[in-house]
């Protein structure tokens, strides 16, 4: 999304001027307006109202937009003022129920920007954010299928940041655990391995809204290595009364899974 500026508009003419500048990477426009508010008008309350102002279409703040559009210089600059105005960014939900933290975790920003800058700048409450998105998506759901987020997943789970391991037990609106999602992507074997370190047997056999376990998700997607790993860790694969499992095991590839798992 891109916006052009017709002349030098002011905030009085366009209250969403800084939202557009944040999208376009116009740091100078943002700096000038913030300086005018703080140094000329000396009105911190006005700045706070501006920083929490949500646009009409998406319900997003300036902070949401600089993250969405990968504007790191604006992110680093504007974050200082969110802290200065004591704004709780966990409360800034857009129309889809996403906070700036949801966005930055799922963004293409590097690990260093997310962990060493954003998390150290803002006090993020992982568990309270779980019910934020429309699909009740937790932080781990957002990145479970993204192998490029492996370092972040390791950090969250191995360090148990803010009791992040508890999120492994949280279901989204379709009844899926983060493990269900990771198991469905053949490129996420290492992510599944890490999640299994902190998951119990009950999680292994948890069914989503459609009756699928992490194993049946893996089988349905043809992920042989992940399927074998889940079975070795205790996922049920021999159940004559499980119609979903029977359906997942009804072709040559799935029968190959049974053959390989019995060889272990």
mmCIF file of C-alpha atoms in Angstrom:
data_model
loop_
_atom_site.group_PDB
_atom_site.id
_atom_site.type_symbol
_atom_site.label_atom_id
_atom_site.label_comp_id
_atom_site.label_asym_id
_atom_site.label_seq_id
_atom_site.Cartn_x
_atom_site.Cartn_y
_atom_site.Cartn_z
ATOM 1 C CA UNK A 1 0.000 0.000 0.000
ATOM 2 C CA UNK A 2 1.418 3.401 -0.937
ATOM 3 C CA UNK A 3 0.330 6.982 -0.501
ATOM 4 C CA UNK A 4 1.475 10.166 -2.192
ATOM 5 C CA UNK A 5 1.429 13.493 -0.432
ATOM 6 C CA UNK A 6 -0.240 16.421 -2.154
ATOM 7 C CA UNK A 7 1.892 19.290 -0.944
ATOM 8 C CA UNK A 8 2.864 19.661 2.695
ATOM 9 C CA UNK A 9 -0.245 18.612 4.540
ATOM 10 C CA UNK A 10 -0.597 19.130 8.253
ATOM 11 C CA UNK A 11 -2.101 16.876 10.900
ATOM 12 C CA UNK A 12 -5.032 19.262 11.083
ATOM 13 C CA UNK A 13 -5.691 18.668 7.381
ATOM 14 C CA UNK A 14 -5.040 14.934 7.565
ATOM 15 C CA UNK A 15 -5.108 13.232 10.992
ATOM 16 C CA UNK A 16 -3.626 10.084 9.407
ATOM 17 C CA UNK A 17 -0.641 11.885 7.939
ATOM 18 C CA UNK A 18 1.843 9.986 10.103
ATOM 19 C CA UNK A 19 0.175 6.656 9.398
ATOM 20 C CA UNK A 20 0.822 7.251 5.707
ATOM 21 C CA UNK A 21 4.343 8.465 6.394
ATOM 22 C CA UNK A 22 4.971 5.309 8.399
ATOM 23 C CA UNK A 23 3.860 3.165 5.466
ATOM 24 C CA UNK A 24 5.985 5.106 2.982
ATOM 25 C CA UNK A 25 9.127 5.326 5.096
ATOM 26 C CA UNK A 26 8.868 9.118 5.407
ATOM 27 C CA UNK A 27 10.802 9.450 8.653
ATOM 28 C CA UNK A 28 11.400 13.182 8.167
ATOM 29 C CA UNK A 29 7.647 13.870 8.164
ATOM 30 C CA UNK A 30 7.245 11.900 11.376
ATOM 31 C CA UNK A 31 10.176 13.640 13.078
ATOM 32 C CA UNK A 32 8.980 17.100 12.103
ATOM 33 C CA UNK A 33 5.464 16.581 13.421
ATOM 34 C CA UNK A 34 6.592 14.995 16.676
ATOM 35 C CA UNK A 35 9.101 17.794 17.223
ATOM 36 C CA UNK A 36 6.367 20.371 16.614
ATOM 37 C CA UNK A 37 4.098 18.687 19.169
ATOM 38 C CA UNK A 38 6.736 18.224 21.865
ATOM 39 C CA UNK A 39 9.095 21.174 21.366
ATOM 40 C CA UNK A 40 6.800 23.876 19.993
ATOM 41 C CA UNK A 41 3.379 23.000 21.369
ATOM 42 C CA UNK A 42 4.821 21.124 24.381
ATOM 43 C CA UNK A 43 1.762 18.872 24.377
ATOM 44 C CA UNK A 44 2.612 15.287 25.335
ATOM 45 C CA UNK A 45 -1.062 14.355 25.644
ATOM 46 C CA UNK A 46 -1.581 15.301 22.004
ATOM 47 C CA UNK A 47 1.293 13.074 21.004
ATOM 48 C CA UNK A 48 -0.151 10.168 22.976
ATOM 49 C CA UNK A 49 -3.515 10.536 21.225
ATOM 50 C CA UNK A 50 -1.727 10.553 17.895
ATOM 51 C CA UNK A 51 0.280 7.399 18.691
ATOM 52 C CA UNK A 52 -2.816 5.379 19.681
ATOM 53 C CA UNK A 53 -4.964 6.751 16.836
ATOM 54 C CA UNK A 54 -6.214 3.946 14.589
ATOM 55 C CA UNK A 55 -6.900 4.381 10.900
ATOM 56 C CA UNK A 56 -10.418 3.900 9.623
ATOM 57 C CA UNK A 57 -9.879 0.955 7.294
ATOM 58 C CA UNK A 58 -7.630 -1.402 9.284
ATOM 59 C CA UNK A 59 -7.728 -0.055 12.820
ATOM 60 C CA UNK A 60 -3.933 0.224 12.810
ATOM 61 C CA UNK A 61 -1.674 2.681 14.556
ATOM 62 C CA UNK A 62 1.554 4.254 13.316
ATOM 63 C CA UNK A 63 3.440 1.468 15.082
ATOM 64 C CA UNK A 64 1.409 -1.237 13.327
ATOM 65 C CA UNK A 65 2.154 0.274 9.940
ATOM 66 C CA UNK A 66 5.900 0.712 10.284
ATOM 67 C CA UNK A 67 6.141 -2.960 11.279
ATOM 68 C CA UNK A 68 3.865 -4.108 8.456
ATOM 69 C CA UNK A 69 5.859 -2.163 5.882
ATOM 70 C CA UNK A 70 9.254 -3.212 7.317
ATOM 71 C CA UNK A 71 10.291 0.375 8.110
ATOM 72 C CA UNK A 72 12.970 -0.372 10.696
ATOM 73 C CA UNK A 73 14.279 3.183 11.033
ATOM 74 C CA UNK A 74 10.771 4.441 11.803
ATOM 75 C CA UNK A 75 10.163 1.523 14.178
ATOM 76 C CA UNK A 76 13.288 2.357 16.183
ATOM 77 C CA UNK A 77 12.486 6.063 16.218
ATOM 78 C CA UNK A 78 8.788 5.891 17.060
ATOM 79 C CA UNK A 79 9.161 3.204 19.747
ATOM 80 C CA UNK A 80 10.913 5.713 21.992
ATOM 81 C CA UNK A 81 7.805 7.897 22.027
ATOM 82 C CA UNK A 82 5.460 5.007 22.771
ATOM 83 C CA UNK A 83 7.625 4.367 25.819
ATOM 84 C CA UNK A 84 7.770 8.061 26.682
ATOM 85 C CA UNK A 85 3.976 8.279 26.626
ATOM 86 C CA UNK A 86 3.684 5.032 28.642
ATOM 87 C CA UNK A 87 1.512 3.359 26.016
ATOM 88 C CA UNK A 88 0.770 -0.320 26.569
ATOM 89 C CA UNK A 89 1.286 -1.742 23.085
ATOM 90 C CA UNK A 90 -0.344 -5.035 24.132
ATOM 91 C CA UNK A 91 -3.657 -3.158 24.157
ATOM 92 C CA UNK A 92 -3.309 -1.857 20.597
ATOM 93 C CA UNK A 93 -5.407 -4.350 18.641
ATOM 94 C CA UNK A 94 -6.179 -3.666 14.990
ATOM 95 C CA UNK A 95 -9.420 -4.727 13.292
ATOM 96 C CA UNK A 96 -8.105 -8.280 12.895
ATOM 97 C CA UNK A 97 -7.174 -8.447 16.571
ATOM 98 C CA UNK A 98 -3.432 -8.147 15.955
ATOM 99 C CA UNK A 99 -1.122 -6.131 18.190
ATOM 100 C CA UNK A 100 2.220 -4.735 17.028
ATOM 101 C CA UNK A 101 3.840 -7.767 18.669
ATOM 102 C CA UNK A 102 1.745 -10.223 16.630
ATOM 103 C CA UNK A 103 2.872 -8.370 13.523
ATOM 104 C CA UNK A 104 6.568 -8.187 14.309
ATOM 105 C CA UNK A 105 6.817 -11.852 15.314
ATOM 106 C CA UNK A 106 5.296 -12.953 12.006
ATOM 107 C CA UNK A 107 7.171 -10.319 9.970
ATOM 108 C CA UNK A 108 10.415 -10.624 8.018
ATOM 109 C CA UNK A 109 12.324 -8.593 10.607
ATOM 110 C CA UNK A 110 15.513 -10.267 11.802
ATOM 111 C CA UNK A 111 15.756 -12.044 15.155
ATOM 112 C CA UNK A 112 17.882 -9.195 16.546
ATOM 113 C CA UNK A 113 15.214 -6.571 15.823
ATOM 114 C CA UNK A 114 12.437 -8.672 17.361
ATOM 115 C CA UNK A 115 14.241 -9.907 20.468
ATOM 116 C CA UNK A 116 17.018 -7.447 21.203
ATOM 117 C CA UNK A 117 15.055 -4.358 20.267
ATOM 118 C CA UNK A 118 11.277 -4.833 20.394
ATOM 119 C CA UNK A 119 11.081 -7.205 23.354
ATOM 120 C CA UNK A 120 13.566 -5.132 25.323
ATOM 121 C CA UNK A 121 11.732 -1.908 24.519
ATOM 122 C CA UNK A 122 8.217 -3.093 25.306
ATOM 123 C CA UNK A 123 6.919 -5.321 28.081
ATOM 124 C CA UNK A 124 4.998 -7.948 26.157
ATOM 125 C CA UNK A 125 2.677 -10.339 27.977
ATOM 126 C CA UNK A 126 2.720 -13.490 25.839
ATOM 127 C CA UNK A 127 -0.134 -15.346 27.526
ATOM 128 C CA UNK A 128 -2.540 -12.401 27.621
ATOM 129 C CA UNK A 129 -2.042 -11.944 23.890
ATOM 130 C CA UNK A 130 -3.159 -15.500 23.131
ATOM 131 C CA UNK A 131 -6.827 -14.615 22.682
ATOM 132 C CA UNK A 132 -6.051 -11.501 20.670
ATOM 133 C CA UNK A 133 -6.445 -12.467 17.045
ATOM 134 C CA UNK A 134 -9.780 -13.460 15.566
ATOM 135 C CA UNK A 135 -8.623 -17.077 15.386
ATOM 136 C CA UNK A 136 -7.309 -17.073 18.981
ATOM 137 C CA UNK A 137 -3.854 -17.366 17.517
ATOM 138 C CA UNK A 138 -0.929 -17.481 19.932
ATOM 139 C CA UNK A 139 2.593 -16.309 19.189
ATOM 140 C CA UNK A 140 3.638 -19.906 18.529
ATOM 141 C CA UNK A 141 0.752 -20.497 16.119
ATOM 142 C CA UNK A 142 1.966 -17.516 14.092
ATOM 143 C CA UNK A 143 5.449 -18.915 13.537
ATOM 144 C CA UNK A 144 4.942 -22.690 13.835
ATOM 145 C CA UNK A 145 4.973 -23.207 10.056
ATOM 146 C CA UNK A 146 7.860 -20.824 9.340
ATOM 147 C CA UNK A 147 11.263 -22.560 9.316
ATOM 148 C CA UNK A 148 12.889 -19.136 8.913
ATOM 149 C CA UNK A 149 11.654 -18.403 12.455
ATOM 150 C CA UNK A 150 13.551 -21.341 13.967
ATOM 151 C CA UNK A 151 15.869 -19.119 16.030
ATOM 152 C CA UNK A 152 12.888 -17.294 17.466
ATOM 153 C CA UNK A 153 11.090 -20.533 18.360
ATOM 154 C CA UNK A 154 14.242 -21.864 20.020
ATOM 155 C CA UNK A 155 14.540 -18.662 21.995
ATOM 156 C CA UNK A 156 10.917 -18.656 23.146
ATOM 157 C CA UNK A 157 10.801 -22.331 24.135
ATOM 158 C CA UNK A 158 14.327 -23.134 25.264
ATOM 159 C CA UNK A 159 14.497 -19.982 27.384
ATOM 160 C CA UNK A 160 10.802 -20.322 28.325
ATOM 161 C CA UNK A 161 10.392 -16.587 27.791
ATOM 162 C CA UNK A 162 7.418 -15.320 29.825
ATOM 163 C CA UNK A 163 6.325 -18.959 30.345
ATOM 164 C CA UNK A 164 6.033 -19.295 26.581
ATOM 165 C CA UNK A 165 5.998 -23.103 26.817
ATOM 166 C CA UNK A 166 2.449 -22.804 28.150
ATOM 167 C CA UNK A 167 1.419 -21.651 24.679
ATOM 168 C CA UNK A 168 2.063 -25.173 23.387
ATOM 169 C CA UNK A 169 -1.172 -26.157 25.164
ATOM 170 C CA UNK A 170 -3.273 -23.377 23.652
ATOM 171 C CA UNK A 171 -5.720 -24.199 20.842
ATOM 172 C CA UNK A 172 -6.745 -21.791 18.117
ATOM 173 C CA UNK A 173 -10.367 -21.403 17.003
ATOM 174 C CA UNK A 174 -10.075 -24.612 14.958
ATOM 175 C CA UNK A 175 -8.834 -26.563 17.958
ATOM 176 C CA UNK A 176 -5.262 -26.757 16.680
ATOM 177 C CA UNK A 177 -2.169 -26.634 18.843
ATOM 178 C CA UNK A 178 1.008 -25.082 17.438
ATOM 179 C CA UNK A 179 2.203 -28.693 17.013
ATOM 180 C CA UNK A 180 -0.673 -29.425 14.598
ATOM 181 C CA UNK A 181 0.513 -26.583 12.372
ATOM 182 C CA UNK A 182 4.198 -27.419 12.500
ATOM 183 C CA UNK A 183 3.490 -31.087 11.715
ATOM 184 C CA UNK A 184 1.675 -30.079 8.533
ATOM 185 C CA UNK A 185 4.815 -28.526 6.996
ATOM 186 C CA UNK A 186 7.525 -30.916 5.839
ATOM 187 C CA UNK A 187 10.149 -28.190 6.254
ATOM 188 C CA UNK A 188 9.397 -27.891 9.981
ATOM 189 C CA UNK A 189 10.939 -31.137 11.248
ATOM 190 C CA UNK A 190 13.328 -29.278 13.572
ATOM 191 C CA UNK A 191 10.500 -27.099 14.889
ATOM 192 C CA UNK A 192 8.464 -30.230 15.647
ATOM 193 C CA UNK A 193 11.471 -31.736 17.446
ATOM 194 C CA UNK A 194 11.793 -28.650 19.643
ATOM 195 C CA UNK A 195 8.059 -28.550 20.417
ATOM 196 C CA UNK A 196 8.104 -32.230 21.351
ATOM 197 C CA UNK A 197 10.738 -31.535 23.997
ATOM 198 C CA UNK A 198 8.125 -29.578 25.923
ATOM 199 C CA UNK A 199 4.925 -31.438 24.947
ATOM 200 C CA UNK A 200 3.290 -34.361 26.745
ATOM 201 C CA UNK A 201 1.620 -37.449 25.247
ATOM 202 C CA UNK A 202 -1.791 -35.830 25.614
ATOM 203 C CA UNK A 203 -0.700 -33.015 23.288
ATOM 204 C CA UNK A 204 0.535 -35.578 20.782
ATOM 205 C CA UNK A 205 -2.945 -37.064 20.519
ATOM 206 C CA UNK A 206 -4.996 -33.876 20.854
ATOM 207 C CA UNK A 207 -7.668 -33.616 18.161
ATOM 208 C CA UNK A 208 -8.605 -30.426 16.399
ATOM 209 C CA UNK A 209 -12.134 -29.395 15.391
ATOM 210 C CA UNK A 210 -12.095 -31.897 12.527
ATOM 211 C CA UNK A 211 -10.719 -34.806 14.524
ATOM 212 C CA UNK A 212 -7.150 -34.487 13.293
ATOM 213 C CA UNK A 213 -4.158 -35.066 15.578
ATOM 214 C CA UNK A 214 -0.711 -33.660 14.759
ATOM 215 C CA UNK A 215 0.102 -37.093 13.281
ATOM 216 C CA UNK A 216 -2.894 -37.182 10.970
ATOM 217 C CA UNK A 217 -2.033 -33.648 9.818
ATOM 218 C CA UNK A 218 1.494 -34.838 9.006
ATOM 219 C CA UNK A 219 0.208 -37.932 7.217
ATOM 220 C CA UNK A 220 -2.357 -35.963 5.232
ATOM 221 C CA UNK A 221 0.413 -33.662 3.978
ATOM 222 C CA UNK A 222 2.755 -36.547 3.144
ATOM 223 C CA UNK A 223 5.365 -35.634 5.744
ATOM 224 C CA UNK A 224 6.943 -39.024 6.348
ATOM 225 C CA UNK A 225 9.832 -37.966 8.617
ATOM 226 C CA UNK A 226 7.589 -35.908 10.866
ATOM 227 C CA UNK A 227 4.982 -38.689 10.945
ATOM 228 C CA UNK A 228 7.570 -41.243 12.067
ATOM 229 C CA UNK A 229 8.953 -38.862 14.690
ATOM 230 C CA UNK A 230 5.484 -38.253 16.163
ATOM 231 C CA UNK A 231 4.724 -41.970 16.251
ATOM 232 C CA UNK A 232 8.037 -42.697 17.971
ATOM 233 C CA UNK A 233 7.202 -40.113 20.617
ATOM 234 C CA UNK A 234 3.833 -41.707 21.383
ATOM 235 C CA UNK A 235 1.326 -40.512 18.800
ATOM 236 C CA UNK A 236 -1.359 -43.153 18.250
ATOM 237 C CA UNK A 237 -1.351 -44.697 14.797
ATOM 238 C CA UNK A 238 -3.094 -48.029 15.421
ATOM 239 C CA UNK A 239 -6.722 -47.383 16.279
ATOM 240 C CA UNK A 240 -9.402 -49.373 14.495
ATOM 241 C CA UNK A 241 -12.059 -46.894 15.646
ATOM 242 C CA UNK A 242 -10.318 -43.763 14.359
ATOM 243 C CA UNK A 243 -11.969 -42.959 11.021
ATOM 244 C CA UNK A 244 -9.806 -39.875 10.475
ATOM 245 C CA UNK A 245 -6.643 -41.927 10.925
ATOM 246 C CA UNK A 246 -7.974 -44.674 8.659
ATOM 247 C CA UNK A 247 -8.624 -42.104 5.934
ATOM 248 C CA UNK A 248 -5.107 -40.702 6.347
ATOM 249 C CA UNK A 249 -3.593 -44.186 6.018
ATOM 250 C CA UNK A 250 -5.508 -45.342 2.972
ATOM 251 C CA UNK A 251 -2.914 -44.976 0.228
ATOM 252 C CA UNK A 252 0.524 -46.317 -0.646
ATOM 253 C CA UNK A 253 2.480 -43.524 1.014
ATOM 254 C CA UNK A 254 0.709 -43.924 4.352
ATOM 255 C CA UNK A 255 1.103 -47.701 4.258
ATOM 256 C CA UNK A 256 4.808 -47.053 3.731
ATOM 257 C CA UNK A 257 4.704 -45.084 6.975
ATOM 258 C CA UNK A 258 3.318 -48.126 8.834
ATOM 259 C CA UNK A 259 5.994 -50.330 7.291
ATOM 260 C CA UNK A 260 8.794 -47.960 8.306
ATOM 261 C CA UNK A 261 7.510 -47.354 11.815
ATOM 262 C CA UNK A 262 7.283 -51.100 12.475
ATOM 263 C CA UNK A 263 10.911 -51.437 11.414
ATOM 264 C CA UNK A 264 12.030 -49.064 14.182
#
